[in-house]
Amino acid sequence: MPAPIIVWFRNDLRLADNPALTAAAQASAERSAPVIPLYILEEETGDPPLDPWTLGGAQRWWLHGSLERLATCCARHGSPLVLRRGEPGAVLDALIAETGAECVLWNRRYTPAQTARDSAIKERLKARGIDTRSFNAGLLAEPWTVRNKSGGPFKVFTPFWRHLSATLNPPLPTRVPSDLLAPRTAPASDPLESWGLLPTRPDWAAGLRKRWVPGETAALSHLADFLDGPVGVYATERDRPDRASTSALSPYLAFGEIGPRQVWHAARHAAEARPELAPGIDAFLREIGWREFQYHLLHHAPELPDSPLDRRFADFPWREDAAGLKAWQRGRTGYPIVDAGMRQLWETGWMHNRVRMIVASFLIKDLLLPWQEGERWFWDTLVDADLAQNAGNWQWVAGCGADAAPFFRVFNPVLQGEKFDPQGDYVRRYVPELDRLPPRWIHQPWAAPTEVLRQAGVRLGDDYPRPIIDHAVARDRTLSLYNERKGKA
Ligand code: FAD
């Protein structure tokens, strides 16, 4: 039998529009070579680790479900998925030695550590005469292909998107390859359960199981449902956490269970079929554009996850406040919209974008805690955690990133709640102890008359906390610190 082709799956856990798999299927058809689909649970052996951003808890849960489904699909298409754990270069070497594979294909990743690791592996395998090739499955345009008029990277989103959306012509998504030829002897594979990706004691994933179905099939139906319904109101209602008006595609995109080209073409197709959807679809694709922009930034500024891009913030006098941080993480700040968001995150592994901005602003500008604390918490708790999106957005809210909201813009959690959750339905869903408060008071229970609180059965400081900080005082403190810095700039 001809030498096998290894397809190394990473954050591209799908069969459709998967260029590495398509190339493998083509090569396999030409020379009857078997295809070995492989997933490696990457382990860091170095000290310090090459990639400090190993998967957080919520994403480990998701990965288990995603691999279960990918394994079913690969088996159905003829060649079972091989699961191995370890340092990826060593795992590939071992599999090549065992199977005599002469070709390794994968789709590219874009974080600094992943790029470094993949380049080193590619160089080494090529030097050994292994045909090693990589493809783009994860972005509409890879960061180094997008240049401003002077040939440099973009630093501001609007011109970036204007340029990209005008020049973009993403290839049509490829179909799921027809049957894959399996190797005569199946390589050994770890039982997925042995990886311990699912939480056990305690099992905190009940809310995630209720909310999500990982995998490619679910991703495609999510997109179809969104384009059939909510996209119609997306342009006007995407900021409303009390409505299901966004796509909730982010975890599927983070794991590559769906790719941006599929999203792009399906959305464009929907706009052609139903021109009245155009405003919603334009607004939606603009957000996909933000996803691209964050990768563009990360590629050109690899320090994005750790250090402020605006160096004026490098020695910002952040506070230390373990109790404040814990109250924020647990959703017990006394500000209902903040607490609802943090509890939605804990319960479901996801939070509405508007509320992400509100809770991030609260952590950074009310509690004066470093944005990196929030970034780390999100990393562990979000099912859609994505280094570029997470870091770029935290820096955006902190006012120290590229094209960021200005630092002096401090979200008022009461006004934000009243504007974007006017009836308090979102708060009621995640902060049930405030369920019976009328809309007038639900975003500021501490200001409600005693009788209203009594009738709603709320005992402040007992069932629900009083605000851990006075927003007006916190805002003044933050602004005066900012003004001092500005003076120094
Ligand atoms: P939709 O509104 O349906 O948008 C469609 C897609 O566009 C999203 O799935 C996402 O891929 C992209 N998108 C939307 N908003 C943004 C944005 N602000 N920046 C970049 N891409 C965007 N998104 C992540 O995917 N992973 C993260 O780790 C992450 N961390 C964030 C941290 C903070 C502090 C903030 C403010 C935002 C963060 N976001 C992150 C961006 C955004 O909140 C989510 O992408 C969005 O809420 C996902 O919901 P959706 O799929 O329904 O989005």
XYZ file of C-alpha atoms and ligand atoms in Angstrom, residues 226 234 238 245-251 253-254 284 286-292 294 350-354 356-357 359-360 378-379 382 384-387 389-391 393-394 396-397, ligand 1:
97
model
C -29.408 32.579 12.460
C -29.231 41.942 14.054
C -27.384 42.936 18.479
C -30.370 38.307 18.346
C -26.757 37.257 17.745
C -25.482 34.111 16.069
C -23.725 32.430 19.054
C -21.302 31.057 16.473
C -18.185 32.092 18.391
C -17.309 28.722 20.008
C -15.508 29.438 15.011
C -12.968 29.132 17.833
C -22.909 40.629 10.983
C -18.508 43.459 9.951
C -18.217 41.528 13.225
C -16.592 38.672 11.342
C -14.291 41.458 10.115
C -13.451 42.324 13.743
C -12.434 38.703 14.226
C -10.058 39.060 11.279
C -7.848 40.904 15.987
C -20.544 32.335 27.047
C -21.567 35.955 27.550
C -23.287 38.468 25.337
C -20.853 40.916 23.703
C -22.409 44.071 25.171
C -18.633 41.458 28.089
C -17.846 45.135 27.535
C -18.138 43.597 32.958
C -14.701 44.311 31.506
C -12.378 34.647 30.485
C -9.765 32.314 29.067
C -15.369 30.928 27.929
C -15.223 30.557 22.715
C -11.896 31.628 24.287
C -9.629 32.716 21.461
C -6.296 34.366 22.151
C -10.253 37.945 20.252
C -9.869 37.820 23.992
C -6.674 39.836 24.240
C -11.071 42.971 23.147
C -9.708 43.305 26.682
C -9.964 47.566 23.505
C -12.083 48.040 26.634
P -22.156 37.686 16.676
O -22.610 39.039 17.095
O -23.156 36.776 16.086
O -20.931 37.902 15.709
C -20.512 36.920 14.761
C -19.055 36.587 14.966
O -18.261 37.751 14.800
C -18.715 36.088 16.358
O -18.999 34.725 16.522
C -17.237 36.411 16.461
O -16.461 35.449 15.786
C -17.154 37.727 15.689
N -17.248 38.834 16.628
C -18.351 39.411 17.140
N -18.017 40.425 17.961
C -16.674 40.481 17.963
C -15.733 41.314 18.618
N -16.085 42.302 19.453
N -14.422 41.085 18.384
C -14.018 40.097 17.554
N -14.861 39.276 16.921
C -16.175 39.467 17.116
N -14.867 36.573 21.088
C -14.358 35.347 20.929
O -14.685 34.675 19.941
N -13.471 34.813 21.840
C -13.083 35.513 22.950
O -12.271 35.009 23.720
C -13.639 36.809 23.154
N -13.323 37.526 24.263
C -13.874 38.784 24.433
C -13.524 39.540 25.568
C -14.084 40.794 25.767
C -13.690 41.618 26.975
C -15.003 41.313 24.837
C -15.607 42.677 25.031
C -15.338 40.586 23.707
C -14.781 39.329 23.483
N -15.099 38.565 22.341
C -14.550 37.323 22.173
C -15.875 39.170 21.223
C -17.377 38.960 21.263
O -17.899 39.260 22.531
C -17.806 37.551 20.882
O -17.159 37.159 19.690
C -19.317 37.511 20.634
O -20.006 37.904 21.794
C -19.711 36.115 20.248
O -21.090 36.023 20.133
P -21.778 35.714 18.756
O -21.112 34.558 18.115
O -23.242 35.611 19.029
O -21.444 37.020 17.951
